[in-house]
mmCIF file of C-alpha atoms in Angstrom:
data_model
loop_
_atom_site.group_PDB
_atom_site.id
_atom_site.type_symbol
_atom_site.label_atom_id
_atom_site.label_comp_id
_atom_site.label_asym_id
_atom_site.label_seq_id
_atom_site.Cartn_x
_atom_site.Cartn_y
_atom_site.Cartn_z
ATOM 1 C CA UNK U 25 101.763 91.230 72.946
ATOM 2 C CA UNK U 26 100.225 93.674 75.429
ATOM 3 C CA UNK U 27 98.328 95.707 72.840
ATOM 4 C CA UNK U 28 96.593 92.682 71.291
ATOM 5 C CA UNK U 29 93.146 92.230 72.810
ATOM 6 C CA UNK U 30 92.446 88.763 71.486
ATOM 7 C CA UNK U 31 94.286 85.586 70.690
ATOM 8 C CA UNK U 32 93.593 83.666 67.483
ATOM 9 C CA UNK U 33 90.995 81.608 69.320
ATOM 10 C CA UNK U 34 89.027 84.791 70.039
ATOM 11 C CA UNK U 35 89.670 84.854 73.792
ATOM 12 C CA UNK U 36 90.873 88.012 75.487
ATOM 13 C CA UNK U 37 94.345 87.545 76.949
ATOM 14 C CA UNK U 38 94.924 87.810 80.705
ATOM 15 C CA UNK U 39 97.399 90.655 80.209
ATOM 16 C CA UNK U 40 94.826 92.579 78.196
ATOM 17 C CA UNK U 41 92.269 92.067 80.979
ATOM 18 C CA UNK U 42 94.722 93.571 83.508
ATOM 19 C CA UNK U 43 95.566 96.472 81.224
ATOM 20 C CA UNK U 44 91.913 97.269 80.747
ATOM 21 C CA UNK U 45 91.147 96.921 84.436
ATOM 22 C CA UNK U 46 93.795 99.492 85.270
ATOM 23 C CA UNK U 47 92.538 101.808 82.547
ATOM 24 C CA UNK U 48 88.969 101.484 83.859
ATOM 25 C CA UNK U 49 90.073 102.300 87.440
ATOM 26 C CA UNK U 50 91.934 105.349 86.213
ATOM 27 C CA UNK U 51 88.949 106.608 84.229
ATOM 28 C CA UNK U 52 86.017 105.810 86.539
ATOM 29 C CA UNK U 53 87.385 104.712 89.896
ATOM 30 C CA UNK U 54 87.429 101.336 91.593
ATOM 31 C CA UNK U 55 83.764 101.411 92.652
ATOM 32 C CA UNK U 56 82.648 101.440 89.046
ATOM 33 C CA UNK U 57 84.765 98.441 88.095
ATOM 34 C CA UNK U 58 82.520 95.358 87.985
ATOM 35 C CA UNK U 59 83.189 92.125 86.189
ATOM 36 C CA UNK U 60 80.343 92.788 83.802
ATOM 37 C CA UNK U 61 81.568 96.332 83.074
ATOM 38 C CA UNK U 62 85.090 95.083 82.434
ATOM 39 C CA UNK U 63 83.734 92.311 80.212
ATOM 40 C CA UNK U 64 81.776 94.858 78.199
ATOM 41 C CA UNK U 65 84.905 97.024 77.707
ATOM 42 C CA UNK U 66 86.778 93.971 76.462
ATOM 43 C CA UNK U 67 84.002 92.540 74.330
ATOM 44 C CA UNK U 68 83.929 89.297 76.219
ATOM 45 C CA UNK U 69 81.916 87.686 79.023
ATOM 46 C CA UNK U 70 82.189 88.053 82.761
ATOM 47 C CA UNK U 71 82.489 84.242 82.952
ATOM 48 C CA UNK U 72 85.586 84.347 80.776
ATOM 49 C CA UNK U 73 87.235 86.823 83.152
ATOM 50 C CA UNK U 74 86.222 84.758 86.197
ATOM 51 C CA UNK U 75 87.651 81.658 84.558
ATOM 52 C CA UNK U 76 91.150 83.205 84.818
ATOM 53 C CA UNK U 77 90.891 85.144 88.068
ATOM 54 C CA UNK U 78 88.111 83.540 90.128
ATOM 55 C CA UNK U 79 86.887 86.719 91.769
ATOM 56 C CA UNK U 80 87.107 90.503 91.590
ATOM 57 C CA UNK U 81 89.500 90.499 94.566
ATOM 58 C CA UNK U 82 91.869 88.167 92.762
ATOM 59 C CA UNK U 83 91.611 90.199 89.586
ATOM 60 C CA UNK U 84 92.496 93.339 91.469
ATOM 61 C CA UNK U 85 95.416 91.652 93.177
ATOM 62 C CA UNK U 86 96.666 90.354 89.835
ATOM 63 C CA UNK U 87 96.377 93.836 88.363
ATOM 64 C CA UNK U 88 98.409 95.263 91.212
ATOM 65 C CA UNK U 89 101.048 92.586 90.878
ATOM 66 C CA UNK U 90 101.217 93.214 87.147
ATOM 67 C CA UNK U 91 101.661 96.947 87.710
ATOM 68 C CA UNK U 92 104.277 96.431 90.419
ATOM 69 C CA UNK U 93 106.218 93.980 88.213
ATOM 70 C CA UNK U 94 106.601 96.715 85.598
ATOM 71 C CA UNK U 95 107.776 99.194 88.247
ATOM 72 C CA UNK U 96 110.272 96.627 89.589
ATOM 73 C CA UNK U 97 111.874 96.499 86.147
ATOM 74 C CA UNK U 98 112.116 100.300 86.183
ATOM 75 C CA UNK U 99 113.626 100.271 89.699
ATOM 76 C CA UNK U 100 116.316 97.763 88.737
ATOM 77 C CA UNK U 101 117.190 99.887 85.693
ATOM 78 C CA UNK U 102 117.354 102.913 87.948
ATOM 79 C CA UNK U 103 119.632 101.221 90.479
ATOM 80 C CA UNK U 104 121.946 100.222 87.656
ATOM 81 C CA UNK U 105 122.355 103.736 86.249
ATOM 82 C CA UNK U 106 125.728 105.432 86.550
ATOM 83 C CA UNK U 107 124.500 108.561 88.276
ATOM 84 C CA UNK U 108 125.145 109.929 91.821
ATOM 85 C CA UNK U 109 123.127 108.354 94.603
ATOM 86 C CA UNK U 110 121.336 111.644 95.286
ATOM 87 C CA UNK U 111 119.976 111.590 91.742
ATOM 88 C CA UNK U 112 118.967 107.948 92.083
ATOM 89 C CA UNK U 113 117.078 108.727 95.290
ATOM 90 C CA UNK U 114 115.243 111.571 93.601
ATOM 91 C CA UNK U 115 114.223 109.294 90.683
ATOM 92 C CA UNK U 116 113.171 106.643 93.234
ATOM 93 C CA UNK U 117 110.851 109.148 94.888
ATOM 94 C CA UNK U 118 109.282 110.034 91.529
ATOM 95 C CA UNK U 119 108.768 106.400 90.690
ATOM 96 C CA UNK U 120 107.110 105.662 94.009
ATOM 97 C CA UNK U 121 104.673 108.589 94.202
ATOM 98 C CA UNK U 122 101.291 108.626 92.491
ATOM 99 C CA UNK U 123 101.105 110.212 89.046
ATOM 100 C CA UNK U 124 97.998 112.048 90.207
ATOM 101 C CA UNK U 125 94.711 111.592 92.196
ATOM 102 C CA UNK U 126 93.441 108.995 89.736
ATOM 103 C CA UNK U 127 96.549 106.823 89.714
ATOM 104 C CA UNK U 128 95.084 103.270 89.393
ATOM 105 C CA UNK U 129 98.065 101.585 91.067
ATOM 106 C CA UNK U 130 97.636 103.654 94.244
ATOM 107 C CA UNK U 131 93.903 103.228 94.161
ATOM 108 C CA UNK U 132 94.538 99.456 94.285
ATOM 109 C CA UNK U 133 97.085 99.847 97.084
ATOM 110 C CA UNK U 134 94.616 101.702 99.255
ATOM 111 C CA UNK U 135 91.978 99.002 98.564
ATOM 112 C CA UNK U 136 94.506 96.290 99.408
ATOM 113 C CA UNK U 137 95.375 97.903 102.724
ATOM 114 C CA UNK U 138 91.686 98.082 103.643
ATOM 115 C CA UNK U 139 91.054 94.423 102.873
ATOM 116 C CA UNK U 140 94.331 92.843 103.938
ATOM 117 C CA UNK U 141 93.547 92.485 107.677
ATOM 118 C CA UNK U 142 90.946 89.834 106.974
ATOM 119 C CA UNK U 143 92.519 88.159 103.986
ATOM 120 C CA UNK U 144 95.702 86.104 104.300
ATOM 121 C CA UNK U 145 96.437 86.119 100.539
ATOM 122 C CA UNK U 146 96.173 89.916 100.345
ATOM 123 C CA UNK U 147 98.255 90.365 103.473
ATOM 124 C CA UNK U 148 100.991 88.117 102.133
ATOM 125 C CA UNK U 149 100.961 89.964 98.826
ATOM 126 C CA UNK U 150 101.270 93.292 100.646
ATOM 127 C CA UNK U 151 104.283 92.069 102.597
ATOM 128 C CA UNK U 152 105.927 90.674 99.474
ATOM 129 C CA UNK U 153 105.443 93.828 97.399
ATOM 130 C CA UNK U 154 106.509 96.102 100.239
ATOM 131 C CA UNK U 155 109.663 94.035 100.786
ATOM 132 C CA UNK U 156 110.720 94.525 97.187
ATOM 133 C CA UNK U 157 110.607 98.340 97.502
ATOM 134 C CA UNK U 158 112.302 98.193 100.937
ATOM 135 C CA UNK U 159 115.195 96.063 99.695
ATOM 136 C CA UNK U 160 115.834 98.222 96.628
ATOM 137 C CA UNK U 161 115.784 101.412 98.677
ATOM 138 C CA UNK U 162 118.130 99.903 101.236
ATOM 139 C CA UNK U 163 120.542 98.961 98.438
ATOM 140 C CA UNK U 164 120.359 102.498 96.997
ATOM 141 C CA UNK U 165 121.102 104.059 100.386
ATOM 142 C CA UNK U 166 123.911 101.597 101.189
ATOM 143 C CA UNK U 167 125.655 102.359 97.933
ATOM 144 C CA UNK U 168 125.304 106.089 98.601
ATOM 145 C CA UNK U 169 126.800 105.700 102.109
ATOM 146 C CA UNK U 170 129.647 103.552 100.790
ATOM 147 C CA UNK U 171 130.519 106.191 98.213
ATOM 148 C CA UNK U 172 130.294 109.084 100.630
ATOM 149 C CA UNK U 173 127.269 110.610 98.917
ATOM 150 C CA UNK U 174 125.193 110.083 102.076
ATOM 151 C CA UNK U 175 126.243 110.394 105.710
ATOM 152 C CA UNK U 176 126.549 107.115 107.626
ATOM 153 C CA UNK U 177 123.103 105.798 108.640
ATOM 154 C CA UNK U 178 121.065 102.701 109.454
ATOM 155 C CA UNK U 179 119.927 101.969 105.879
ATOM 156 C CA UNK U 180 117.186 99.508 106.851
ATOM 157 C CA UNK U 181 115.592 101.850 109.429
ATOM 158 C CA UNK U 182 115.922 104.923 107.216
ATOM 159 C CA UNK U 183 114.449 103.150 104.191
ATOM 160 C CA UNK U 184 111.497 101.976 106.261
ATOM 161 C CA UNK U 185 110.901 105.503 107.620
ATOM 162 C CA UNK U 186 111.105 107.082 104.185
ATOM 163 C CA UNK U 187 108.723 104.533 102.653
ATOM 164 C CA UNK U 188 106.222 105.019 105.464
ATOM 165 C CA UNK U 189 106.300 108.757 104.834
ATOM 166 C CA UNK U 190 105.875 108.210 101.082
ATOM 167 C CA UNK U 191 102.888 105.919 101.743
ATOM 168 C CA UNK U 192 101.170 108.548 103.808
ATOM 169 C CA UNK U 193 101.925 111.306 101.340
ATOM 170 C CA UNK U 194 100.770 109.163 98.408
ATOM 171 C CA UNK U 195 97.543 108.228 100.131
ATOM 172 C CA UNK U 196 96.714 111.906 100.717
ATOM 173 C CA UNK U 197 97.315 112.667 97.049
ATOM 174 C CA UNK U 198 95.029 109.868 95.829
ATOM 175 C CA UNK U 199 92.332 110.838 98.295
ATOM 176 C CA UNK U 200 92.449 114.384 97.003
ATOM 177 C CA UNK U 201 93.718 115.883 100.284
ATOM 178 C CA UNK U 202 96.947 117.294 98.828
ATOM 179 C CA UNK U 203 99.621 118.442 99.084
ATOM 180 C CA UNK U 204 99.825 119.622 95.489
ATOM 181 C CA UNK U 205 103.628 119.543 95.454
ATOM 182 C CA UNK U 206 103.969 115.964 96.664
ATOM 183 C CA UNK U 207 107.392 115.485 95.100
ATOM 184 C CA UNK U 208 108.791 118.625 96.676
ATOM 185 C CA UNK U 209 107.516 117.516 100.089
ATOM 186 C CA UNK U 210 109.093 114.090 99.528
ATOM 187 C CA UNK U 211 112.371 115.666 98.496
ATOM 188 C CA UNK U 212 112.450 117.822 101.628
ATOM 189 C CA UNK U 213 111.717 114.816 103.840
ATOM 190 C CA UNK U 214 114.330 112.729 102.076
ATOM 191 C CA UNK U 215 116.947 115.422 102.605
ATOM 192 C CA UNK U 216 116.144 115.421 106.342
ATOM 193 C CA UNK U 217 116.123 111.627 106.681
ATOM 194 C CA UNK U 218 119.123 110.987 104.418
ATOM 195 C CA UNK U 219 121.759 113.705 105.037
ATOM 196 C CA UNK U 220 124.309 114.293 102.352
ATOM 197 C CA UNK U 221 127.913 113.234 102.900
ATOM 198 C CA UNK U 222 131.217 114.417 101.491
ATOM 199 C CA UNK U 223 131.467 112.844 98.013
ATOM 200 C CA UNK U 224 134.302 110.415 97.682
ATOM 201 C CA UNK U 225 133.481 109.177 94.174
ATOM 202 C CA UNK U 226 130.652 108.981 91.723
#
């Protein structure tokens, strides 16, 4: 159970460690997150955390994977909804964008990008997680085209372009460089990149 900090043997669960790491990043930023500080928040030892994750880098990667796994469940539920493709695309944009400048998931993404060039494990994780978003957005666009909600387009290329734009916009939000209306900017860009078609069916 996610909300339970300790098992019966008194050890903090791995999921609880990841939850608390994300909460700490949201509250105080990534620079303040040390193994000893996280251990203090959890009432355990730094050695106990290292036993499961090995290093801070691996803990952060596990936290990002954990967060992305939850979002993947939300994406699949979104793709399965019986709503027009335009509405699905709008909900996809909301799901992708940061929830604010202190969004811990996006803080981790920026850190991952900075470290990935010299770390094969991080680079492979980046490719894997990016591919999941790309494939789901391609599927959304392809369905919209097939149903006439979107004009004919190269779904792979357009999904890649839209995600690149969202990455840049999201990074600016997390770094405190604006724009304030990130969702409106994303909606405007999506409308330009994914023109509407003549609806054939819902």
